Amino acid sequence: MNYDKDYQEAHSNPKSFWAKQANAIPWFKKPSTILSRDNNGIDRWFADGEMNTAFLALDTHVLNGRGEETALIYDSPVTGKKRQYTFSELTEVVARFAGALSRQGVAKGDCVVIYMPMIPEAAIAMLACARIGAVHSVVFGGFAAHELAIRIDDVSPKALITASCGIEVDRVIPYKPIINDALVMAEQTPEICIVYQREEQPCELIPGQDISWESALQNAEPADCVPVKATDPLYVLYTSGTTGKPKGVVRDNGGHAVAMRYSMASLYDMQPGDVFWAASDVGWVVGHSYIVYAPLISGCTTVFYEGKPVRTPDAGAFWRICEEYGVKGLFAAPTAFRAVRKEDPGCALAKQYDLSKLQTIFMAGERLDPPTYDWVVEHLQKPVVDHWWQTETGWAIAGNHVGYGMAKTKAGSVTRPSPGYHVDILDPTGKGVSAGEQGSIAIRLPLPPGCLPTIWGNHQRFIDGYLSTFKGYYVSGDGGFIDNDGYLFVQGRTDDIINVAGHRLSTGEMEEVVAGHNAVAECAVIGRHCDLKGEEPIGLVLLKDGVKINDSDLERELIQRVRDSIGAVASFKHAVVVQRLPKTRSGKILRKVLRSIANGEEYQTPSTIDDPACLVEIEAIFKEKGLRE
Ligand code: COA
Ligand code: AMP
């Protein structure tokens, strides 16, 4: 395999390049149309191909005589449980649960919401949906009832699959009250709610609404894999946009499967039988792509870890897992390594484990800061690969493609674009800039297989948000530059999305929640640098005239409000009262300058500002609150 050759071919002859990659998966009906346009005028891959993603992930390996090899390893330090499934076992339970879903009336094309912790049943539920051609929408367990309700309303699910609880280190999080609240808030309620009872804390079921996982399975006949079109949706995964309403990223079956298979080999250098561990959660895109689908489609063993990098029980958790299961590729967010470094600065715990099988460490989800990169390389003496992607793309837009042979690394760079992605840096008018110059990172159309073809139920939002800024391009929302050697440097979002502990969050959404408080006239939420989580949100609030409320009471109430509405995962811990917010003369809040103040950076007073004095005032408040050095 040669990166330059493949990159060129994918660029100059995408149809032939992707037709070759498509040969790596067993189709029910091989596609003869490789690239075409759908009714919306969007490029689609393999339109006349037919297949089934669960078949690719499971049955095919059994049929190829690999049924007794390990497909999934569940390791849960928070419950003390460990369990392994072979491909045969996983195929059997998935087929039975798929049968159970069919018996509940779930059919091809129906949506199913999955709200589950990191237990194997989450993967079983996802694969069972794929098996019968139902469209799953997994909601991260750290989101509150309101967020869950928004997603339920957007997909109108036929069924909801959940568990009785999640476990955060030593804290049991009962899921049922969250589900019940969400179902009260939602208008498009599912016909049935299937609840996996965990012995750590079972819950009460509501007759007529809920049934237990066990009873759903009773006498269920295994369901066959239903052939779907390559362009049929496999899942909808919601991600933060700049407004309060999350966007339902749609993933198709065929393009996704081809991209998963290709990226596992080319980027992660994983072959059938290798053990891959993405230390994330099925609620995020990393979990969809690299905990569930890509490893299984590639015949690898995947690790399903219910724990944290630290405190479950210590900062050696990652190394224990790597030794115990012979992990070859480890993928996590930089924040996880920062958490480990904080607890074990000399990385002494890693030295207690045999990490000889660990070949490469992959990081993504947020910017990989050079100190974290250096610390991991110094202490583990393993290659570290930074790669950049988004929920929308489903796989890496750029990275160091280990499967082609590792390229030279450059500090702060995500290396080079993946074959199939033509990345350009554009100025605000859409003109390409010179090497080294900063601009918007945009991908020239067509996007490669696996990337989103639309936003669920709102195609116009796809056009407006991604395709209409620069003609012929998908705009990523990230800014950066490409150097003379073609290396890409990603410098951060150009919109109001922040990245907290590798979790993508919308400050606009937090603003809506904060502004809903009775005492608040106006507010701005901005991201501030955080040594552990990369960024953390801070709210600046302006009180309504005449409102009397103690600042710390208000802060407590606002923190709780965000926690109740969005979830603990928002990590909203600071709200400060200000007298004025910096605005342009036309009334737009100048968030960029607020970010500079919060980060202790030099800033220039914008010429468009209405009231320059308020910046000095805000700076003083930040200093007084210890929010700025
Ligand atoms: N269910 C319920 N609550 C959850 C949750 C879940 N699945 N995931 C997180 N939370 C809660 C946490 O308990 C925490 O609550 P608290 O404010 O009461 O303490 C809050 O949400 C914030 O979580 P987080 O930002 O993850 O902080 P943390 O202190 O629990 O852990 C890290 C810090 C760095 C260890 C952790 O964020 C981590 O492992 N990050 C990796 C990120 C990742 O996998 N990203 C996916 C993209 S690759
Ligand atoms: P998500 O959709 O949750 O995967 O978040 C995608 C966003 O995370 C991107 O648009 C980037 O802003 C950020 N991101 C992901 N990976 C990287 C990376 N390797 N370097 C810098 N930013 C990243």
XYZ file of C-alpha atoms and ligand atoms in Angstrom:
700
model
C 0.000 0.000 0.000
C 1.298 3.410 -0.950
C -0.247 6.557 0.492
C 0.742 8.937 -2.312
C -0.493 6.570 -5.009
C -3.820 5.958 -3.262
C -4.289 9.614 -2.418
C -3.753 10.546 -6.063
C -6.038 7.825 -7.360
C -8.818 8.700 -4.905
C -8.471 12.282 -6.106
C -8.233 11.754 -9.850
C -10.414 8.674 -10.193
C -12.614 8.361 -7.106
C -14.954 5.833 -8.720
C -12.223 3.342 -9.454
C -10.554 3.872 -6.077
C -13.742 3.342 -4.057
C -14.963 0.492 -6.262
C -11.764 -1.312 -5.280
C -12.314 -0.594 -1.585
C -15.906 -1.788 -1.905
C -14.604 -5.194 -3.005
C -13.325 -5.736 0.540
C -16.848 -6.247 1.881
C -19.316 -9.017 1.019
C -22.319 -7.455 -0.702
C -25.642 -9.206 -1.191
C -25.750 -7.325 -4.484
C -22.531 -5.772 -5.648
C -22.934 -2.135 -6.691
C -22.515 -1.316 -10.353
C -23.179 2.386 -9.802
C -20.284 3.660 -7.718
C -21.014 7.383 -7.517
C -24.287 9.059 -8.392
C -26.551 11.875 -7.277
C -29.723 11.426 -5.221
C -32.992 13.343 -5.587
C -31.567 16.144 -3.459
C -28.593 16.453 -5.815
C -26.238 15.019 -3.178
C -23.398 12.653 -4.139
C -24.116 9.095 -3.034
C -21.968 6.005 -3.066
C -22.865 2.524 -4.291
C -26.542 3.430 -4.872
C -27.604 0.087 -6.372
C -25.626 -2.064 -3.934
C -27.434 -4.195 -1.376
C -26.043 -5.475 1.873
C -26.589 -5.634 5.606
C -24.210 -4.005 8.084
C -24.855 -6.542 10.877
C -24.114 -9.344 8.421
C -20.753 -7.726 7.660
C -20.002 -7.242 11.343
C -20.969 -10.729 12.484
C -22.414 -13.472 10.263
C -19.811 -13.223 7.567
C -17.023 -14.025 10.045
C -18.951 -17.035 11.316
C -19.501 -18.211 7.733
C -15.777 -17.789 7.119
C -14.909 -20.134 9.972
C -13.936 -17.471 12.487
C -16.990 -17.956 14.724
C -14.949 -19.062 17.733
C -12.710 -15.990 17.712
C -13.401 -13.185 20.164
C -15.563 -10.394 18.808
C -16.246 -8.310 21.890
C -14.600 -8.016 25.290
C -16.624 -6.315 28.012
C -14.558 -5.025 30.917
C -16.311 -3.079 33.624
C -14.228 -1.980 36.591
C -17.272 -0.102 37.914
C -19.180 -3.367 38.439
C -16.249 -5.776 38.653
C -17.650 -7.704 35.662
C -15.849 -9.067 32.625
C -17.335 -10.983 29.742
C -16.338 -12.032 26.266
C -18.403 -12.888 23.188
C -17.173 -14.864 20.218
C -18.459 -13.903 16.771
C -20.835 -16.904 16.944
C -22.187 -15.909 20.356
C -22.630 -12.297 19.396
C -24.345 -13.260 16.144
C -26.736 -15.455 18.070
C -27.728 -12.869 20.694
C -28.017 -10.128 18.098
C -30.220 -12.312 15.886
C -32.455 -13.154 18.850
C -32.751 -9.576 19.985
C -33.463 -8.569 16.393
C -36.258 -11.168 16.468
C -37.516 -9.650 19.717
C -37.597 -6.206 18.108
C -39.466 -7.558 15.078
C -42.007 -9.131 17.394
C -42.549 -5.712 18.970
C -43.419 -4.418 15.523
C -40.076 -2.803 14.656
C -39.486 -3.160 10.926
C -37.113 -1.979 8.210
C -36.946 1.808 8.129
C -38.358 2.315 11.651
C -36.328 4.341 14.123
C -35.216 3.053 17.511
C -33.714 5.267 20.217
C -31.038 3.628 22.368
C -30.127 5.244 25.698
C -27.674 2.908 27.367
C -24.471 2.766 29.356
C -21.359 0.975 28.113
C -22.672 -2.555 28.426
C -22.607 -5.137 25.618
C -26.384 -4.887 25.311
C -25.871 -1.416 23.804
C -23.903 -2.954 20.915
C -26.377 -5.821 20.697
C -29.237 -3.330 20.374
C -27.425 -1.351 17.673
C -26.515 -4.441 15.658
C -30.010 -5.900 16.085
C -31.474 -2.739 14.551
C -28.987 -2.961 11.683
C -29.924 -6.609 11.197
C -33.574 -5.836 10.531
C -32.892 -2.607 8.661
C -34.169 -0.377 11.487
C -32.436 2.961 12.024
C -30.907 3.419 15.456
C -30.307 6.664 17.223
C -28.064 6.293 20.248
C -28.236 9.047 22.852
C -25.259 9.494 25.177
C -26.099 8.530 28.777
C -24.697 11.788 30.151
C -27.488 13.791 28.497
C -30.474 14.868 30.596
C -34.159 14.097 29.961
C -34.738 17.257 27.943
C -31.964 16.418 25.461
C -33.286 12.886 25.181
C -36.795 14.233 24.544
C -35.548 16.509 21.739
C -33.967 13.517 20.027
C -37.027 11.320 20.561
C -39.217 13.971 18.963
C -36.878 14.365 16.027
C -36.764 10.677 15.068
C -40.254 9.570 16.248
C -38.999 6.167 17.348
C -41.043 3.013 17.219
C -39.157 1.694 20.261
C -36.807 2.925 22.937
C -34.143 0.645 24.388
C -32.567 1.485 27.708
C -31.088 0.049 30.891
C -32.119 0.503 34.494
C -28.976 2.469 35.348
C -25.554 3.694 34.378
C -22.571 3.834 36.707
C -20.233 6.794 36.964
C -17.196 5.564 38.885
C -18.961 4.745 42.182
C -22.207 6.599 41.570
C -25.264 4.775 40.257
C -27.241 6.924 37.809
C -30.819 5.620 37.625
C -31.904 5.893 33.975
C -35.591 5.194 34.423
C -36.511 8.593 35.958
C -34.676 10.240 33.031
C -36.590 8.090 30.542
C -39.909 8.722 32.260
C -39.321 12.492 32.299
C -38.233 12.460 28.655
C -41.351 10.554 27.656
C -43.502 13.128 29.417
C -41.707 15.971 27.613
C -41.672 14.287 24.192
C -44.589 14.346 21.792
C -43.495 11.508 19.510
C -43.382 8.802 22.158
C -42.360 5.261 21.196
C -44.822 2.393 21.296
C -42.598 0.328 23.525
C -39.707 0.797 25.894
C -37.394 -2.203 26.399
C -35.442 -2.001 29.651
C -32.326 -4.010 30.441
C -32.423 -4.600 34.191
C -28.981 -4.308 35.740
C -28.476 -6.035 39.047
C -26.617 -2.983 40.379
C -29.984 -1.160 40.444
C -33.053 -2.604 38.771
C -36.011 -0.308 38.208
C -39.759 -0.474 38.258
C -41.400 -1.038 34.897
C -44.552 0.772 33.847
C -47.141 -1.724 32.587
C -48.262 -0.902 29.080
C -45.146 1.174 28.418
C -42.157 -0.928 29.429
C -41.041 -4.492 29.037
C -37.840 -6.011 30.300
C -35.073 -7.092 27.954
C -35.475 -10.630 29.284
C -39.173 -10.846 28.557
C -38.687 -9.252 25.142
C -36.276 -12.099 24.387
C -38.500 -14.872 25.691
C -39.350 -17.239 22.843
C -38.063 -14.703 20.322
C -37.079 -16.341 17.040
C -33.705 -15.288 15.623
C -34.219 -12.789 12.797
C -32.395 -13.001 9.489
C -30.351 -10.148 8.057
C -32.639 -7.958 5.971
C -31.038 -6.708 2.747
C -30.915 -2.915 2.629
C -29.773 -0.512 -0.038
C -26.319 0.950 0.410
C -27.958 4.364 0.643
C -30.528 3.352 3.277
C -29.830 4.913 6.667
C -28.047 2.820 9.281
C -28.252 5.376 12.048
C -28.931 8.948 13.064
C -26.530 10.450 15.576
C -27.186 13.859 17.045
C -24.398 16.354 17.410
C -24.195 19.917 18.610
C -24.768 22.685 16.154
C -24.568 26.377 16.795
C -28.227 26.653 17.746
C -30.088 24.984 20.599
C -31.367 22.202 18.366
C -28.901 19.360 17.808
C -28.379 18.054 14.290
C -29.245 14.488 13.361
C -26.298 13.293 11.304
C -27.479 10.531 8.970
C -25.169 7.636 8.160
C -25.876 5.285 5.294
C -25.130 1.551 5.267
C -22.928 0.932 2.240
C -20.599 3.923 2.158
C -20.173 3.635 5.909
C -19.227 -0.055 5.786
C -16.679 0.557 3.032
C -15.178 3.535 4.879
C -15.020 1.561 8.130
C -13.250 -1.371 6.495
C -10.862 0.865 4.576
C -9.946 3.137 7.494
C -9.327 0.225 9.869
C -6.621 -1.050 7.559
C -5.222 2.176 6.115
C -5.269 4.466 9.116
C -5.234 2.152 12.130
C -3.294 -0.733 10.536
C -5.659 -3.306 12.022
C -6.069 -6.772 10.525
C -8.609 -9.511 11.338
C -7.866 -10.956 14.775
C -6.170 -7.811 16.108
C -7.517 -6.205 19.280
C -8.652 -2.607 18.958
C -9.787 -0.458 21.846
C -11.491 2.875 21.390
C -11.871 4.170 24.950
C -14.966 6.216 24.263
C -18.708 5.677 24.573
C -21.279 4.356 22.124
C -23.112 7.665 22.539
C -20.444 9.422 20.457
C -19.371 8.933 16.869
C -16.103 7.324 17.993
C -18.184 4.687 19.725
C -20.319 4.060 16.642
C -17.423 3.883 14.223
C -14.555 2.414 16.219
C -16.070 0.563 19.163
C -18.862 -1.150 17.272
C -18.832 -1.096 13.482
C -15.294 -0.760 12.131
C -13.568 -3.345 14.361
C -16.318 -5.911 13.878
C -16.653 -5.346 10.125
C -12.874 -5.791 9.946
C -12.971 -9.035 11.954
C -11.074 -7.471 14.855
C -11.792 -7.860 18.552
C -13.276 -4.753 20.122
C -13.013 -3.763 23.778
C -16.126 -2.425 25.465
C -14.893 -0.609 28.565
C -17.233 0.666 31.251
C -14.932 2.856 33.269
C -12.758 5.953 33.207
C -9.061 6.451 32.524
C -8.620 7.353 36.203
C -10.391 6.423 39.433
C -11.568 3.017 38.155
C -9.551 2.247 40.177
C -6.478 4.297 39.249
C -4.502 5.908 36.453
C -3.196 2.491 35.394
C -6.606 1.424 34.016
C -5.627 1.983 30.371
C -2.407 -0.010 30.732
C -4.142 -2.848 32.571
C -6.629 -3.258 29.731
C -3.891 -3.067 27.097
C -1.910 -5.820 28.803
C -4.843 -8.043 29.721
C -6.316 -8.197 26.226
C -3.222 -7.619 24.107
C -4.542 -4.367 22.647
C -2.730 -3.439 19.431
C -4.406 -0.084 18.734
C -5.605 2.244 21.491
C -7.769 5.233 20.612
C -8.805 7.880 23.136
C -9.277 11.618 23.475
C -6.254 13.665 24.603
C -8.214 14.684 27.703
C -8.096 11.081 28.911
C -4.283 11.127 28.795
C -4.236 14.512 30.529
C -6.318 12.957 33.308
C -3.816 10.075 33.579
C -0.860 12.476 33.565
C -2.438 14.549 36.354
C -2.735 11.496 38.620
C 0.475 9.755 37.595
C 2.854 12.423 36.254
C 5.800 10.040 35.927
C 3.586 7.400 34.273
C 4.884 4.896 36.826
C 1.767 2.715 36.554
C 2.396 2.012 32.863
C 5.707 0.421 33.807
C 3.873 -2.218 35.838
C 2.228 -3.638 32.728
C 3.441 -5.455 29.660
C 2.588 -3.148 26.783
C 4.595 -5.013 24.179
C 1.539 -5.742 22.009
C 0.472 -2.107 21.939
C 1.602 -0.801 18.581
C 0.063 2.663 18.197
C -1.870 5.209 20.237
C -4.472 7.216 18.335
C -5.983 10.453 19.557
C -8.860 12.565 18.274
C -11.955 14.422 19.388
C -10.164 17.638 20.299
C -6.847 19.352 19.657
C -3.877 17.287 20.781
C -1.771 19.794 22.695
C 2.011 19.324 22.314
C 2.664 18.766 26.083
C 0.228 15.834 26.124
C 1.711 14.438 22.915
C 5.255 14.727 24.295
C 4.292 13.165 27.624
C 2.703 10.106 26.020
C 5.577 9.588 23.578
C 8.201 10.037 26.305
C 6.626 7.618 28.756
C 5.183 4.979 26.467
C 7.749 5.058 23.700
C 5.019 4.282 21.170
C 4.000 6.181 18.048
C 1.171 8.613 18.741
C -1.178 9.482 15.895
C -3.285 12.620 16.012
C -6.177 12.458 13.573
C -8.974 14.869 12.849
C -12.583 14.082 12.110
C -16.152 14.899 13.008
C -19.470 13.224 13.708
C -20.479 14.350 10.228
C -17.691 12.488 8.435
C -17.706 9.331 10.587
C -14.031 8.687 9.911
C -10.785 10.604 9.738
C -10.499 13.512 7.324
C -6.779 13.616 8.047
C -4.255 11.648 10.027
C -1.038 9.730 9.929
C -2.011 6.628 7.988
C -0.183 3.891 9.829
C -1.395 1.199 7.454
C 0.579 2.857 4.655
C 3.653 3.171 6.890
C 3.860 5.973 9.374
C 4.802 9.340 7.863
C 7.079 11.836 9.572
C 5.140 13.600 12.351
C 5.098 17.340 12.886
C 4.177 18.832 16.244
C 0.649 20.240 16.203
C -0.259 18.726 12.820
C -2.826 16.034 12.093
C -0.528 15.048 9.190
C -2.123 14.571 5.756
C -5.642 14.160 4.382
C -7.045 10.657 4.119
C -7.330 9.415 0.524
C -10.778 10.487 -0.647
C -10.752 13.841 1.159
C -9.590 16.789 -0.880
C -8.901 19.414 1.782
C -8.505 23.094 0.886
C -8.013 26.164 3.051
C -10.296 28.976 1.930
C -10.491 32.664 2.721
C -13.868 34.265 3.549
C -14.595 34.789 -0.152
C -14.010 31.109 -0.921
C -10.620 31.615 -2.554
C -7.826 29.160 -1.753
C -5.040 30.656 0.383
C -1.298 30.037 0.077
C 0.571 27.401 2.064
C 0.942 28.432 5.693
C -1.949 30.897 5.576
C -4.907 30.364 7.862
C -8.489 30.004 6.710
C -11.571 27.793 6.821
C -10.898 24.117 6.348
C -13.179 22.918 3.567
C -13.523 19.604 1.758
C -14.068 19.619 -1.970
C -17.124 17.639 -3.099
C -17.779 14.777 -3.495
C -17.246 13.744 0.087
C -15.895 10.188 0.285
C -18.063 7.220 1.354
C -19.248 7.258 4.969
C -19.865 10.999 5.252
C -23.329 12.355 5.940
C -25.706 12.780 2.980
C -28.208 14.902 4.928
C -29.500 16.031 8.315
C -32.377 13.893 9.512
C -35.700 15.502 8.663
C -34.101 18.796 7.675
C -32.191 18.644 4.424
C -32.137 22.429 4.159
C -30.099 22.564 7.361
C -27.510 20.352 5.687
C -27.345 22.698 2.709
C -27.316 25.866 4.794
C -24.894 24.641 7.435
C -22.343 22.842 5.275
C -22.734 23.248 1.534
C -23.816 26.789 0.797
C -20.902 28.735 2.330
C -18.446 27.828 -0.442
C -19.728 26.497 -3.749
C -18.569 22.929 -4.399
C -17.313 22.460 -0.860
C -18.325 21.012 2.489
C -17.322 23.480 5.177
C -15.985 21.791 8.306
C -16.465 24.574 10.844
C -12.796 24.260 11.817
C -10.063 26.725 10.939
C -6.443 25.933 10.168
C -3.719 25.862 7.551
C -1.728 23.528 5.305
C 2.058 23.905 5.242
C 4.438 23.561 2.312
C 4.674 19.796 2.799
C 0.907 19.344 2.631
C 0.568 18.848 6.398
C -2.714 20.021 7.884
C -2.880 21.988 11.131
C -6.326 22.232 12.770
C -6.586 25.259 14.994
C -10.121 25.107 16.351
C -13.728 25.844 15.598
C -14.712 29.000 13.808
C -18.237 28.836 15.260
C -19.768 28.644 18.730
C -19.083 24.990 19.305
C -16.748 24.064 22.145
C -15.011 20.857 23.021
C -15.135 19.863 26.688
C -13.275 16.670 27.625
C -13.573 15.516 24.012
C -17.308 16.134 24.082
C -18.702 18.492 21.464
C -21.087 21.026 22.989
C -22.965 24.058 21.770
C -22.554 27.297 23.706
C -25.695 28.527 21.920
C -27.657 25.725 23.497
C -26.288 26.558 26.955
C -27.180 30.213 26.374
C -30.781 29.237 25.689
C -30.935 27.357 28.993
C -29.259 30.139 31.009
C -31.420 32.813 29.380
C -34.507 30.874 30.453
C -33.828 31.702 34.125
C -36.263 34.299 35.508
C -33.536 36.644 36.678
C -31.535 36.675 33.455
C -32.017 39.414 30.890
C -29.217 38.367 28.567
C -26.218 36.083 28.561
C -23.224 34.802 26.669
C -21.587 31.416 27.134
C -18.015 31.075 25.971
C -15.341 28.383 26.067
C -12.288 29.004 28.215
C -9.062 26.996 28.197
C -8.975 24.200 30.791
C -5.816 22.218 31.536
C -7.709 18.952 31.968
C -10.736 19.152 29.702
C -9.287 21.317 26.945
C -12.117 23.810 27.252
C -14.785 24.590 29.831
C -17.897 26.745 29.443
C -18.355 29.997 31.352
C -21.576 31.989 31.418
C -21.690 35.779 31.599
C -25.105 37.002 32.668
C -26.856 40.305 32.744
C -29.671 40.570 35.275
C -33.114 41.915 34.529
C -33.734 45.385 35.936
C -34.841 45.343 39.538
C -34.028 41.667 40.122
C -32.444 41.036 43.490
C -30.546 37.789 43.730
C -27.316 36.883 45.402
C -24.615 36.156 42.762
C -23.633 32.806 44.212
C -27.265 31.669 44.549
C -27.802 32.586 40.926
C -24.655 30.762 39.869
C -25.787 27.633 41.731
C -29.225 27.788 40.146
C -27.811 28.271 36.658
C -25.377 25.380 37.081
C -28.247 23.158 38.169
C -30.413 24.404 35.309
C -27.837 23.453 32.686
C -27.271 20.114 34.408
C -31.019 19.408 34.452
C -31.608 20.508 30.905
C -28.499 19.433 28.983
C -26.793 17.098 31.433
C -23.764 16.783 33.701
C -21.634 16.288 30.597
C -21.927 20.010 29.799
C -19.521 20.640 32.728
C -21.091 24.057 33.229
C -19.522 25.198 36.512
C -19.162 28.994 36.295
C -21.623 31.842 35.789
C -20.638 35.436 36.505
C -22.877 38.457 36.699
C -21.743 41.415 34.587
C -23.202 44.890 34.200
C -22.865 44.995 30.427
C -21.924 42.661 27.593
C -19.616 43.832 24.799
C -21.640 44.312 21.635
C -21.295 45.684 18.180
C -23.325 48.760 17.361
C -25.821 46.454 15.674
C -26.233 44.494 18.908
C -24.168 41.338 18.260
C -22.302 40.042 21.323
C -18.531 40.060 20.746
C -17.780 36.561 21.967
C -14.299 36.399 20.500
C -13.032 39.220 22.676
C -14.749 37.647 25.693
C -12.869 34.422 24.983
C -9.575 36.318 24.833
C -10.313 38.002 28.161
C -11.270 34.694 29.782
C -8.104 33.055 28.489
C -5.871 35.885 29.670
C -4.818 36.632 26.100
C -3.922 39.988 24.655
C -6.849 41.416 22.735
C -7.576 44.354 20.531
C -10.680 46.358 21.239
C -12.836 45.724 18.172
C -13.534 48.856 16.161
C -17.198 47.861 15.934
C -17.703 47.843 19.703
C -20.473 49.970 21.083
C -19.117 50.446 24.589
C -15.361 49.758 24.955
C -15.329 50.460 28.710
C -17.261 47.283 29.445
C -14.231 45.173 28.462
C -12.178 46.615 31.321
C -15.078 45.975 33.681
C -15.384 42.333 32.588
C -11.643 41.807 32.851
C -11.787 43.060 36.449
C -14.690 40.730 37.291
C -12.841 37.735 35.831
C -9.755 38.583 37.897
C -11.802 39.046 41.057
C -13.454 35.643 40.577
C -10.110 33.981 39.914
C -11.233 33.112 36.385
C -8.318 34.912 34.802
C -4.693 34.880 35.858
N -23.665 9.140 32.231
C -23.938 9.999 33.219
N -23.106 11.017 33.577
C -21.966 11.147 32.882
C -21.626 10.286 31.826
C -22.537 9.249 31.505
N -22.317 8.392 30.516
N -20.425 10.676 31.329
C -20.029 11.731 32.049
N -20.952 12.010 32.996
C -20.884 13.047 34.014
C -19.656 12.866 34.875
O -19.898 11.973 35.952
C -19.422 14.271 35.376
O -20.365 14.532 36.404
P -20.009 15.496 37.637
O -20.014 16.887 37.077
O -21.143 15.238 38.570
O -18.685 15.063 38.160
C -19.837 15.135 34.193
O -20.699 14.314 33.404
C -18.693 15.608 33.341
O -18.053 14.449 32.790
P -16.578 14.490 32.193
O -16.376 15.795 31.509
O -16.359 13.271 31.405
O -15.656 14.562 33.476
P -15.149 13.451 34.457
O -14.504 14.204 35.569
O -16.190 12.468 34.819
O -14.019 12.670 33.643
C -12.241 12.454 32.065
C -12.917 13.362 33.072
C -11.149 13.229 31.363
C -11.663 11.258 32.763
C -13.294 11.995 31.041
O -13.915 13.125 30.522
C -12.811 11.157 29.899
O -12.456 10.020 29.992
N -12.879 11.719 28.716
C -12.648 11.004 27.494
C -13.576 11.635 26.527
C -14.111 10.767 25.462
O -14.159 9.574 25.538
N -14.569 11.440 24.420
C -15.206 10.839 23.300
C -14.626 11.332 22.028
S -13.125 10.469 21.641
P -17.174 15.489 17.079
O -18.188 15.737 16.025
O -17.763 15.346 18.441
O -16.260 14.357 16.732
O -16.280 16.789 17.154
C -15.637 17.243 16.009
C -14.796 18.437 16.320
O -13.799 18.085 17.284
C -14.022 18.917 15.137
O -14.782 19.755 14.293
C -12.864 19.624 15.782
O -13.215 20.918 16.199
C -12.592 18.776 16.996
N -11.539 17.789 16.718
C -11.687 16.468 16.507
N -10.491 15.884 16.321
C -9.554 16.850 16.399
C -8.130 16.885 16.273
N -7.426 15.791 16.078
N -7.509 18.091 16.374
C -8.207 19.225 16.583
N -9.563 19.243 16.737
C -10.233 18.081 16.649
